[in-house]
Coordinates of C-alpha atoms and ligand atoms in Angstrom, one line a residue:
Chain Q
X253 CA 0.1 -0.1 -0.1
X254 CA 1.6 3.2 -1.0
X255 CA -1.0 5.7 0.0
X256 CA -2.3 5.5 3.3
X257 CA -5.6 3.6 4.0
X258 CA -8.5 5.8 4.6
X259 CA -10.4 4.6 7.8
X260 CA -13.8 5.7 8.7
X261 CA -14.9 5.3 12.7
X262 CA -18.6 5.6 13.2
X263 CA -18.9 5.0 16.9
X264 CA -20.9 7.6 19.4
X265 CA -18.1 6.9 22.1
X266 CA -16.1 10.2 21.3
X267 CA -13.1 9.4 23.6
X268 CA -12.8 6.2 22.2
X269 CA -12.7 7.3 18.5
X270 CA -10.4 9.8 19.4
X271 CA -7.6 7.6 21.1
X272 CA -8.4 5.0 18.4
X273 CA -7.7 7.7 15.8
X274 CA -4.5 8.9 17.5
X275 CA -3.3 5.2 17.8
X276 CA -4.0 4.3 14.2
X277 CA -2.3 7.5 13.0
X278 CA 0.6 6.8 14.9
X279 CA 1.4 3.5 13.0
X280 CA 1.6 6.0 10.1
X281 CA -0.3 3.7 7.8
X282 CA -3.7 5.3 8.1
X283 CA -5.9 8.4 7.5
X284 CA -8.7 8.4 10.0
X285 CA -12.1 10.2 10.2
X286 CA -14.1 10.2 13.1
X287 CA -18.2 10.3 13.0
X288 CA -19.8 10.3 16.3
X289 CA -23.2 10.6 15.4
X290 CA -24.6 7.1 13.7
X291 CA -27.3 9.1 11.9
X292 CA -24.7 10.9 9.8
X293 CA -22.9 7.7 9.4
X294 CA -23.8 7.4 5.6
X295 CA -23.0 11.0 4.7
X296 CA -19.7 10.8 6.3
X297 CA -19.1 7.5 4.0
X298 CA -20.2 9.5 1.0
X299 CA -18.1 12.3 1.5
X300 CA -14.9 10.6 2.8
X301 CA -14.9 7.6 0.6
X302 CA -12.9 5.4 3.1
X303 CA -11.2 2.0 2.4
X304 CA -12.6 0.5 5.3
X305 CA -15.2 1.3 8.1
X306 CA -15.2 0.6 11.5
X307 CA -18.8 0.8 12.7
X308 CA -20.2 0.5 16.4
X309 CA -23.3 -1.6 16.7
X310 CA -25.3 0.0 19.5
X311 CA -25.3 3.7 19.0
X312 CA -27.8 6.2 20.4
X313 CA -28.9 8.1 17.2
X314 CA -28.9 5.0 14.7
X315 CA -27.8 1.5 15.2
X316 CA -24.8 0.2 13.4
X317 CA -26.7 -2.5 11.4
X318 CA -29.1 0.2 10.0
X319 CA -25.9 2.5 9.0
X320 CA -24.6 -0.6 7.1
X321 CA -27.8 -0.9 5.4
X322 CA -28.0 2.4 4.2
X323 CA -24.4 2.5 2.9
X324 CA -24.9 -0.9 1.2
X325 CA -27.9 0.3 -0.4
X326 CA -25.9 3.1 -2.3
X327 CA -24.1 1.2 -5.1
X328 CA -21.1 3.3 -5.2
X329 CA -20.5 2.6 -1.4
X330 CA -21.6 -1.0 -1.3
X331 CA -18.0 -2.4 -2.1
X332 CA -16.5 -0.6 1.0
X333 CA -15.7 -3.3 3.6
X334 CA -17.3 -2.8 7.1
X335 CA -16.2 -4.1 10.4
X336 CA -18.5 -3.8 13.2
X337 CA -16.8 -2.9 16.5
X338 CA -19.2 -3.9 19.4
X339 CA -19.3 -3.9 23.1
X340 CA -22.3 -5.9 23.4
X341 CA -23.2 -9.6 22.3
X342 CA -23.9 -9.1 18.5
X343 CA -26.2 -12.1 18.4
X344 CA -29.8 -10.9 18.4
X345 CA -28.9 -7.4 17.5
X346 CA -31.8 -6.1 15.3
X347 CA -30.5 -6.2 11.7
X348 CA -27.8 -8.4 12.4
X349 CA -29.1 -11.2 10.2
X350 CA -29.2 -9.1 7.1
X351 CA -25.7 -8.1 8.1
X352 CA -24.5 -11.3 9.0
X353 CA -21.7 -11.4 6.7
X354 CA -19.9 -8.4 8.4
X355 CA -17.2 -9.4 10.5
X356 CA -17.0 -8.1 14.0
X357 CA -14.5 -7.1 16.7
X358 CA -15.5 -7.0 20.3
X359 CA -14.6 -4.1 22.6
X360 CA -12.1 -3.8 24.2
X361 CA -9.9 -5.0 21.6
X362 CA -6.2 -4.3 21.5
X363 CA -4.9 -1.9 18.8
X364 CA -2.8 -4.9 17.1
X365 CA -5.9 -6.8 16.9
X366 CA -7.9 -4.1 15.2
X367 CA -5.0 -3.2 12.9
X368 CA -4.8 -6.7 12.0
X369 CA -8.3 -6.9 11.0
X370 CA -8.3 -3.7 8.9
X371 CA -5.3 -5.0 7.0
X372 CA -6.9 -8.1 6.2
X373 CA -10.2 -6.6 5.1
X374 CA -8.5 -4.2 3.0
X375 CA -6.4 -6.6 1.6
X376 CA -9.3 -8.8 0.4
X377 CA -11.0 -5.8 -1.1
X378 CA -14.7 -5.7 -1.3
X379 CA -15.5 -9.1 -1.2
X380 CA -16.5 -9.5 2.2
X381 CA -13.6 -10.0 4.3
X382 CA -13.3 -12.5 7.1
X383 CA -12.4 -10.6 10.1
X384 CA -11.3 -11.3 13.6
X385 CA -14.9 -12.4 14.2
X386 CA -14.7 -14.0 17.7
Chain E
X13 CA -80.2 -81.2 33.1
X14 CA -78.2 -84.0 31.8
X15 CA -78.7 -85.3 28.6
X16 CA -78.4 -89.0 27.7
X17 CA -74.9 -88.3 26.4
X18 CA -74.1 -86.8 29.8
X19 CA -73.8 -83.1 28.7
X20 CA -75.2 -80.8 30.8
X21 CA -77.5 -78.1 29.5
X22 CA -79.0 -74.8 31.0
X23 CA -82.7 -75.1 30.9
X24 CA -85.7 -72.8 31.5
X25 CA -88.6 -74.6 32.7
X26 CA -92.3 -73.6 33.3
X27 CA -94.3 -76.0 35.2
X28 CA -98.1 -76.3 35.3
X29 CA -99.7 -78.6 38.0
X30 CA -102.8 -80.5 36.6
X31 CA -105.6 -80.8 39.1
X32 CA -108.9 -82.8 38.9
X33 CA -112.3 -81.2 39.6
X34 CA -111.9 -81.6 43.3
X35 CA -108.6 -80.1 43.3
X36 CA -106.7 -83.3 43.3
X37 CA -103.3 -83.4 41.8
X38 CA -103.3 -85.4 38.7
X39 CA -100.1 -84.6 37.2
X40 CA -98.1 -81.9 35.8
X41 CA -96.8 -80.5 32.4
X42 CA -93.2 -79.3 32.1
X43 CA -92.2 -77.0 29.2
X44 CA -88.6 -77.0 28.9
X45 CA -86.4 -74.9 26.8
X46 CA -82.8 -75.2 26.2
X47 CA -81.2 -72.0 27.1
X48 CA -77.6 -72.8 26.9
X49 CA -76.7 -70.6 24.4
X50 CA -78.6 -67.6 26.1
X51 CA -76.9 -68.3 29.3
X52 CA -73.4 -68.4 27.9
X53 CA -74.2 -64.9 26.0
X54 CA -74.9 -63.6 29.5
X55 CA -72.0 -65.2 31.0
X56 CA -69.9 -63.4 28.5
X57 CA -71.4 -60.1 28.8
X58 CA -70.9 -60.5 32.7
X59 CA -67.2 -61.3 32.1
X60 CA -67.1 -58.4 29.7
X61 CA -68.5 -56.2 32.0
X62 CA -66.3 -57.6 34.9
X63 CA -63.5 -56.7 32.7
X64 CA -64.5 -53.1 32.1
X65 CA -65.2 -52.7 35.5
X66 CA -61.6 -53.8 36.3
X67 CA -60.2 -51.4 33.9
X68 CA -62.6 -48.7 35.0
X69 CA -61.7 -49.3 38.8
X70 CA -58.1 -49.7 38.5
X71 CA -57.2 -47.1 35.8
X72 CA -54.6 -44.5 37.2
X73 CA -56.9 -41.9 35.7
X74 CA -60.0 -40.5 37.2
X75 CA -63.3 -41.6 35.3
X76 CA -66.5 -40.1 36.0
X77 CA -69.7 -41.2 34.1
X78 CA -72.7 -38.5 33.9
X79 CA -76.3 -39.0 33.2
X80 CA -78.2 -36.9 30.6
X81 CA -78.6 -34.1 33.1
X82 CA -75.0 -33.8 33.8
X83 CA -74.9 -35.4 37.1
X84 CA -72.4 -37.6 38.2
X85 CA -73.7 -41.2 38.4
X86 CA -70.6 -43.4 38.4
X87 CA -66.9 -42.9 39.2
X88 CA -63.8 -44.9 39.8
X89 CA -61.7 -45.0 42.9
X90 CA -59.1 -42.8 41.4
X91 CA -61.8 -40.1 41.0
X92 CA -62.5 -40.1 44.6
X93 CA -58.9 -39.9 45.4
X94 CA -58.3 -37.1 43.0
X95 CA -61.4 -34.9 44.2
X96 CA -61.0 -36.0 47.7
X97 CA -64.7 -37.1 47.9
X98 CA -66.6 -39.9 48.8
X99 CA -69.9 -41.7 47.7
X100 CA -72.3 -39.0 49.2
X101 CA -70.1 -36.1 47.7
X102 CA -70.3 -37.5 44.2
X103 CA -73.5 -39.3 43.6
X104 CA -76.0 -37.0 41.6
X105 CA -73.6 -34.2 42.1
X106 CA -73.9 -31.7 39.0
X107 CA -70.6 -32.0 37.3
X108 CA -70.6 -28.4 36.7
X109 CA -70.0 -27.7 40.4
X110 CA -66.4 -29.1 40.2
X111 CA -65.5 -25.9 38.1
X112 CA -65.2 -22.4 38.9
X113 CA -68.0 -20.5 36.8
X114 CA -65.5 -19.3 34.5
X115 CA -64.0 -22.5 33.7
X116 CA -67.5 -24.4 33.2
X117 CA -68.2 -21.5 30.6
X118 CA -65.1 -22.2 28.8
X119 CA -65.7 -26.0 28.7
X120 CA -69.1 -25.1 27.4
X121 CA -67.7 -23.2 24.6
X122 CA -66.2 -26.1 23.1
X123 CA -69.7 -27.4 22.1
X124 CA -68.7 -31.1 23.4
X125 CA -72.3 -32.1 23.2
X126 CA -72.7 -31.4 19.6
X127 CA -69.3 -32.7 18.4
X128 CA -69.7 -35.9 20.7
X129 CA -66.1 -35.8 22.0
X130 CA -63.3 -33.6 23.1
X131 CA -59.9 -34.8 23.7
X132 CA -57.3 -33.2 26.1
X133 CA -59.0 -30.2 27.4
X134 CA -56.8 -28.5 29.9
X135 CA -58.8 -27.1 33.0
X136 CA -58.8 -26.6 36.5
X137 CA -61.1 -28.5 38.9
X138 CA -61.9 -27.9 42.4
X139 CA -61.1 -30.5 45.2
X140 CA -63.4 -31.1 48.2
X141 CA -61.0 -29.2 50.3
X142 CA -61.3 -26.1 47.9
X143 CA -58.0 -26.8 46.5
X144 CA -57.7 -26.2 42.8
X145 CA -55.8 -28.4 40.6
X146 CA -54.9 -28.6 36.8
X147 CA -56.3 -31.4 34.9
X148 CA -56.5 -32.7 31.6
X149 CA -60.0 -34.2 30.6
X150 CA -61.0 -36.0 27.7
X151 CA -65.0 -36.2 27.3
X152 CA -67.2 -38.6 25.2
X153 CA -71.0 -38.0 24.9
X154 CA -73.2 -41.0 25.2
X155 CA -76.0 -41.3 22.8
X156 CA -79.1 -43.6 22.6
X157 CA -80.0 -45.3 19.2
X158 CA -82.2 -42.3 18.4
X159 CA -79.3 -39.9 19.0
X160 CA -80.5 -38.1 22.2
X161 CA -77.8 -37.6 24.6
X162 CA -78.0 -40.0 27.7
X163 CA -74.9 -38.9 29.4
X164 CA -71.1 -38.6 29.1
X165 CA -68.0 -40.0 30.1
X166 CA -65.0 -38.0 31.4
X167 CA -61.5 -39.4 31.6
X168 CA -59.3 -37.0 33.8
X169 CA -55.7 -36.6 34.5
X170 CA -54.0 -34.6 37.3
X171 CA -51.5 -32.5 35.5
X172 CA -50.7 -30.1 38.5
X173 CA -47.1 -31.4 38.7
X174 CA -46.6 -30.7 35.0
X175 CA -48.2 -27.3 35.2
X176 CA -46.2 -26.3 37.9
X177 CA -42.9 -27.5 36.2
X178 CA -43.9 -25.6 33.2
X179 CA -44.7 -22.6 35.2
X180 CA -41.2 -22.5 37.2
X181 CA -39.6 -23.0 33.8
X182 CA -41.4 -20.1 32.3
X183 CA -40.1 -18.0 35.6
X184 CA -36.6 -19.5 35.1
X185 CA -36.7 -18.5 31.4
X186 CA -38.2 -15.1 32.3
X187 CA -35.3 -14.5 34.8
X188 CA -32.5 -15.7 32.6
X189 CA -34.1 -13.4 29.8
X190 CA -33.8 -10.3 32.1
X191 CA -30.4 -11.4 33.5
X192 CA -29.2 -11.5 30.0
X193 CA -30.6 -8.1 29.4
X194 CA -29.1 -6.8 32.2
X195 CA -25.9 -8.4 31.3
X196 CA -26.1 -6.9 27.8
X197 CA -26.6 -3.5 29.4
X198 CA -23.7 -3.8 31.9
X199 CA -21.4 -5.2 28.8
X200 CA -22.4 -2.0 27.1
X201 CA -21.7 0.3 29.7
X202 CA -18.4 -1.3 31.0
X203 CA -16.8 -2.7 27.9
X204 CA -17.1 0.8 26.3
X205 CA -14.9 2.4 28.9
X206 CA -12.5 -0.4 29.2
X207 CA -12.2 -0.1 25.4
X208 CA -11.4 3.5 25.9
X209 CA -8.9 3.0 28.8
X210 CA -7.3 0.2 26.6
X211 CA -6.6 2.6 23.8
X212 CA -5.3 5.2 26.4
X213 CA -3.0 2.6 27.8
X214 CA -1.6 1.4 24.4
X215 CA -0.8 5.1 23.6
X216 CA 1.1 5.4 26.7
X217 CA 2.7 2.4 26.1
X218 CA 3.9 3.1 22.7
X219 CA 5.0 6.6 24.1
X220 CA 6.8 5.3 27.5
X221 CA 8.0 2.0 26.2
X222 CA 11.5 2.9 27.4
X223 CA 10.5 4.3 30.7
X224 CA 11.6 1.9 33.4
X225 CA 9.1 3.3 35.8
X226 CA 6.1 3.6 33.8
X227 CA 6.4 0.1 32.0
X228 CA 5.2 -2.0 35.0
X229 CA 2.5 0.5 35.8
X230 CA 1.1 0.2 32.3
X231 CA 1.3 -3.6 32.4
X232 CA -0.8 -3.5 35.6
X233 CA -3.3 -1.4 33.9
X234 CA -3.5 -3.8 31.0
X235 CA -3.8 -6.6 33.4
X236 CA -6.9 -4.9 35.5
X237 CA -8.5 -4.0 31.9
X238 CA -8.3 -7.8 30.8
X239 CA -9.5 -8.8 34.4
X240 CA -12.5 -6.8 34.2
X241 CA -13.0 -7.6 30.6
X242 CA -13.4 -11.4 31.5
X243 CA -15.9 -10.7 34.3
X244 CA -18.2 -9.2 31.9
X245 CA -17.4 -11.8 29.4
X246 CA -18.2 -14.7 31.9
X247 CA -21.3 -12.6 32.9
X248 CA -22.4 -12.6 29.3
X249 CA -21.7 -16.2 28.9
X250 CA -23.5 -17.1 32.0
X251 CA -26.6 -14.9 31.0
X252 CA -26.5 -16.1 27.6
X253 CA -24.8 -18.9 26.4
X254 CA -26.6 -18.5 23.2
X255 CA -28.1 -20.6 20.8
X256 CA -26.4 -24.1 20.3
X257 CA -24.9 -24.7 16.9
X258 CA -25.4 -28.6 17.1
X259 CA -23.5 -30.8 14.6
X260 CA -22.7 -34.3 14.5
X261 CA -19.4 -34.5 16.1
X262 CA -16.4 -36.7 16.9
X263 CA -15.7 -35.9 20.6
X264 CA -11.9 -36.8 20.4
X265 CA -11.4 -34.1 17.5
X266 CA -13.1 -31.4 19.9
X267 CA -10.8 -32.7 22.9
X268 CA -7.6 -32.7 20.6
X269 CA -8.3 -29.0 19.5
X270 CA -8.9 -27.8 23.2
X271 CA -5.6 -29.4 24.0
X272 CA -3.8 -27.9 21.1
X273 CA -5.5 -24.3 22.3
X274 CA -3.9 -25.2 25.8
X275 CA -0.7 -26.6 24.9
X276 CA 1.4 -23.9 25.4
X277 CA 0.3 -23.2 28.9
X278 CA 0.2 -27.3 29.7
X279 CA 3.9 -27.3 28.5
X280 CA 4.8 -23.9 30.7
X281 CA 3.3 -25.7 33.7
X282 CA 5.1 -29.0 32.8
X283 CA 1.9 -30.9 32.9
X284 CA 2.0 -34.3 31.5
X285 CA -1.1 -34.7 29.2
X286 CA -2.6 -38.5 28.8
X287 CA -5.4 -38.8 26.3
X288 CA -7.4 -41.8 26.4
X289 CA -9.4 -41.7 23.4
X290 CA -12.4 -44.1 23.1
X291 CA -12.5 -45.8 19.7
X292 CA -15.5 -46.0 17.3
X293 CA -17.6 -43.9 19.5
X294 CA -21.1 -43.1 18.6
X295 CA -21.9 -39.8 17.2
X296 CA -23.4 -37.3 19.3
X297 CA -24.8 -33.7 18.7
X298 CA -22.6 -31.1 20.2
X299 CA -21.6 -27.5 19.6
X300 CA -18.1 -27.9 18.8
X301 CA -17.2 -24.6 20.0
X302 CA -19.0 -24.3 23.1
X303 CA -17.5 -27.8 24.3
X304 CA -14.4 -26.5 23.4
X305 CA -14.8 -23.7 25.6
X306 CA -16.0 -26.2 28.5
X307 CA -13.0 -28.3 28.0
X308 CA -10.6 -25.2 28.0
X309 CA -12.2 -23.9 31.4
X310 CA -11.7 -27.5 32.9
X311 CA -8.3 -27.8 31.7
X312 CA -7.2 -24.5 32.9
X313 CA -8.9 -25.2 36.4
X314 CA -6.7 -28.3 36.3
X315 CA -3.7 -26.6 35.6
X316 CA -4.3 -24.0 38.4
X317 CA -4.8 -26.9 40.6
X318 CA -1.5 -28.7 39.7
X319 CA 0.8 -25.7 39.6
X320 CA 2.5 -26.3 42.6
X321 CA 2.8 -29.9 42.2
X322 CA 5.5 -29.7 39.6
X323 CA 4.5 -33.1 38.0
X324 CA 0.9 -32.8 37.4
X325 CA -0.9 -35.5 35.2
X326 CA -4.1 -34.3 33.3
X327 CA -5.9 -37.2 31.8
X328 CA -8.8 -36.9 29.3
X329 CA -10.9 -40.0 28.5
X330 CA -13.6 -40.5 26.1
X331 CA -15.9 -43.6 26.3
X332 CA -19.5 -44.9 26.2
X333 CA -20.9 -45.6 29.5
X334 CA -23.0 -48.6 29.1
X335 CA -24.9 -48.5 32.4
X336 CA -25.6 -44.9 34.0
X337 CA -27.3 -46.6 36.8
X338 CA -24.1 -48.3 37.8
X339 CA -22.2 -45.0 37.1
X340 CA -21.6 -41.9 39.6
X341 CA -24.7 -40.5 37.7
X342 CA -26.9 -43.1 39.2
X343 CA -28.7 -40.4 41.1
X344 CA -29.8 -39.2 37.5
X345 CA -33.4 -38.1 37.7
X346 CA -34.0 -38.7 34.1
X347 CA -32.6 -41.8 32.9
X348 CA -35.2 -41.7 30.2
X349 CA -33.4 -39.1 28.8
X350 CA -30.7 -41.1 27.9
X351 CA -32.0 -44.3 26.0
X352 CA -31.1 -47.5 27.3
X353 CA -29.3 -45.9 30.2
X354 CA -26.3 -45.2 27.9
X355 CA -24.3 -41.9 27.2
X356 CA -21.2 -40.8 25.7
X357 CA -18.8 -40.3 28.7
X358 CA -16.1 -37.4 28.7
X359 CA -14.0 -37.3 31.8
X360 CA -11.2 -35.1 32.6
X361 CA -9.0 -36.1 35.6
X362 CA -6.1 -34.0 37.3
X363 CA -3.7 -34.9 40.0
X364 CA -4.2 -31.9 41.9
X365 CA -5.5 -31.5 45.6
X366 CA -9.0 -31.8 44.8
X367 CA -11.8 -30.0 46.4
X368 CA -12.3 -29.7 50.1
X369 CA -15.7 -31.0 51.3
X370 CA -17.2 -27.6 52.3
X371 CA -16.2 -26.1 48.8
X372 CA -17.5 -29.0 46.7
X373 CA -21.2 -27.9 47.0
X374 CA -20.2 -24.2 45.9
X375 CA -18.0 -24.4 43.0
X376 CA -21.0 -24.2 40.7
X377 CA -22.2 -21.2 42.2
X378 CA -21.5 -18.0 40.1
X379 CA -18.5 -15.9 41.4
X380 CA -17.4 -18.7 43.6
X381 CA -13.6 -18.6 43.4
X382 CA -10.8 -19.7 45.5
X383 CA -8.3 -17.7 43.2
X384 CA -9.3 -14.2 44.1
X385 CA -5.8 -13.3 45.7
X386 CA -4.0 -14.2 42.4
X387 CA -6.5 -12.5 40.5
X388 CA -6.8 -15.7 38.1
X389 CA -10.4 -16.5 38.7
X390 CA -13.9 -14.9 38.3
X391 CA -15.7 -18.0 39.5
X392 CA -17.9 -18.4 36.6
X393 CA -16.0 -20.9 34.8
X394 CA -17.7 -24.0 36.1
X395 CA -21.0 -22.1 36.1
X396 CA -20.9 -21.6 32.7
X397 CA -19.5 -25.0 31.9
X398 CA -22.2 -26.7 33.6
X399 CA -24.8 -24.5 31.9
X400 CA -23.6 -25.3 28.4
X401 CA -23.4 -29.0 29.2
X402 CA -27.0 -28.9 30.3
X403 CA -28.1 -26.8 27.2
X404 CA -26.8 -29.9 25.4
X405 CA -29.2 -32.1 27.5
X406 CA -26.0 -33.6 29.2
X407 CA -24.9 -33.6 32.9
X408 CA -21.8 -32.6 34.4
X409 CA -20.2 -33.6 38.0
X410 CA -17.1 -33.5 40.0
X411 CA -15.8 -36.1 42.1
X412 CA -12.7 -36.0 44.2
X413 CA -10.1 -39.3 43.5
X414 CA -8.4 -41.3 46.0
X415 CA -5.7 -40.9 47.1
X416 CA -5.7 -37.3 45.6
X417 CA -7.0 -35.4 42.4
X418 CA -10.3 -34.5 40.9
X419 CA -12.3 -35.8 38.1
X420 CA -14.7 -33.9 36.1
X421 CA -17.5 -36.1 34.2
X422 CA -19.7 -35.0 31.6
X423 CA -22.3 -37.2 29.8
X424 CA -23.9 -36.5 26.5
X425 CA -26.9 -38.3 25.0
X426 CA -26.1 -40.6 22.0
X427 CA -27.9 -40.2 18.9
X428 CA -29.0 -37.4 16.9
X429 CA -31.8 -36.2 18.8
X430 CA -31.3 -33.5 21.2
X431 CA -33.7 -31.4 23.6
X432 CA -34.0 -30.3 27.2
Ligands
LIG164 N1 -9.5 -28.9 39.1 C1 -9.7 -28.7 40.3 N2 -9.3 -28.7 41.3 C2 -9.2 -28.1 42.6 N3 -10.3 -27.3 42.6 C3 -10.7 -26.8 41.5 C4 -10.8 -27.2 40.2 N4 -11.7 -26.8 39.3 C5 -12.3 -25.9 40.1 N5 -11.8 -25.8 41.4 C6 -12.3 -24.7 42.2 O1 -13.7 -24.6 42.0 C7 -13.6 -23.0 42.1 C8 -14.5 -22.5 40.9 O2 -13.9 -22.9 39.7 P1 -14.5 -22.2 38.3 O3 -13.7 -22.6 37.2 O4 -15.8 -21.8 38.2 O5 -13.8 -20.5 38.7 P2 -12.5 -20.2 38.8 O6 -11.5 -21.2 38.0 O7 -11.8 -19.8 40.1 O8 -12.6 -18.8 37.8 P3 -12.7 -19.0 36.1 O9 -14.1 -18.1 36.3 O10 -11.7 -17.9 35.8 O11 -12.9 -20.2 35.7 C9 -12.3 -22.8 41.7 O12 -11.7 -21.5 42.3 C10 -11.5 -23.7 42.5 O13 -11.4 -23.5 43.9
LIG165 MG1 -12.0 -21.8 36.1

């Protein structure tokens, strides 16, 4: 990868996204954008055109699977790989079944694991990646 | 009468005495009919009746017979016991008085008199003592050849125990559900801040990697985060072991995988592993990931228990238990759940000190641990293990070994069917 991979963080935990952004940026490999309002997740994706999206599942404004649905409904964005980042058990989350091909990472996850997931997902491109699904 | 041949026949005889004009007896006329056949038919009927009477009286269900006006006219012993009523209480008692007004209305709504029968209607009846019991009643309406109703037969089973069990199960399920929701809420509120702390610590770690004073502090924070995380994880596992993904599995393969995953730690603790894999084991339906989780928990416990020994031995054995009644599972309530009293047996033994008598009864309690001081235990390991095994319809138990050591035994149902 010559240019930095663009990573979009959609998560309503502002402290978390800020620290995750700092840690990812310190590796020198990523350009990171934070979006803390789930309902603006789609708009942020449209504007930023990331290579990968880390998407929280339980968000106040709009649940993660719904954001994923909106993004995938747009044919221009459909190919962008998504990784769920979740603090709660993901089974039984509304909308999870439709988005069951999306891999997930559970919080708290060490930065090394997050980096591994991002790289693997970007490496595989758009064809739905096997993440660190626990 | 005896025939010439010696054969005895049943007869019906009418005798008329003949008298002369003065009243003197002059003779008699006997009209004799052979009624052997009729007699036999009567006898047969009597036998049949007796047979039915026996069935009626000795049935392990209550049977009541009502007349056309829905009054009880006949019943068996079991009915008396069930209602706690005697002859005087029951004879000609309107059957409706056994039900509450509401239930009677409900029964009426089934139009049994029109349909002619109703099987397995679940309702409630009142005993003489006023106690209300749950029953299952099947009703058959009796009609004469002209089609008018002459009565009805009710066959009644007491299902109070079953209903109570169902109710308790429902409460338990509701409880588990609310615990599950609570746990998910806790997970969200605890794991998010933990994720933030972890990110912060990792930042500090990368900044102060060379700082001799900071490094151990950072390592401690990481340990604390891990510990808090594993408590929440355990809580989640406990409250929602989730749906099982059942597949027909070779237990030995699952065991080997669990051993592979723990190999590093086992080697580090110098534990000698002995695998006694049964051959040609029948298939069992298991969730391989969940059973692996169970095994890892048990192996970890064994490792902790044997650490001070230096020369610990861990034995894992798979086999078919041919007779549960003779095994340590003999007190098993539900042998019928294990067809033929057989089961697949999975045993994990270690040569550690075992569990003291007073702790034995508590190790399955959530959060019971003797490892608090070392920070290695949350006390949820065995709780979750047992829950997972029981979700499979299996059973789990612990036994101390002589002269020392502990055996964890698990049994699973053989075959492809699984339920609770
Ligand atoms: N193989 C064993 N030998 C001796 N004691 C044991 C063994 N397995 C379990 N115990 C006792 O049972 C207790 C409860 O075990 P359990 O696995 O539920 O929790 P834990 O190991 O303390 O913590 P964790 O939740 O991390 O597993 C242990 O603390 C220990 O005292
Ligand atoms: Mg344990």
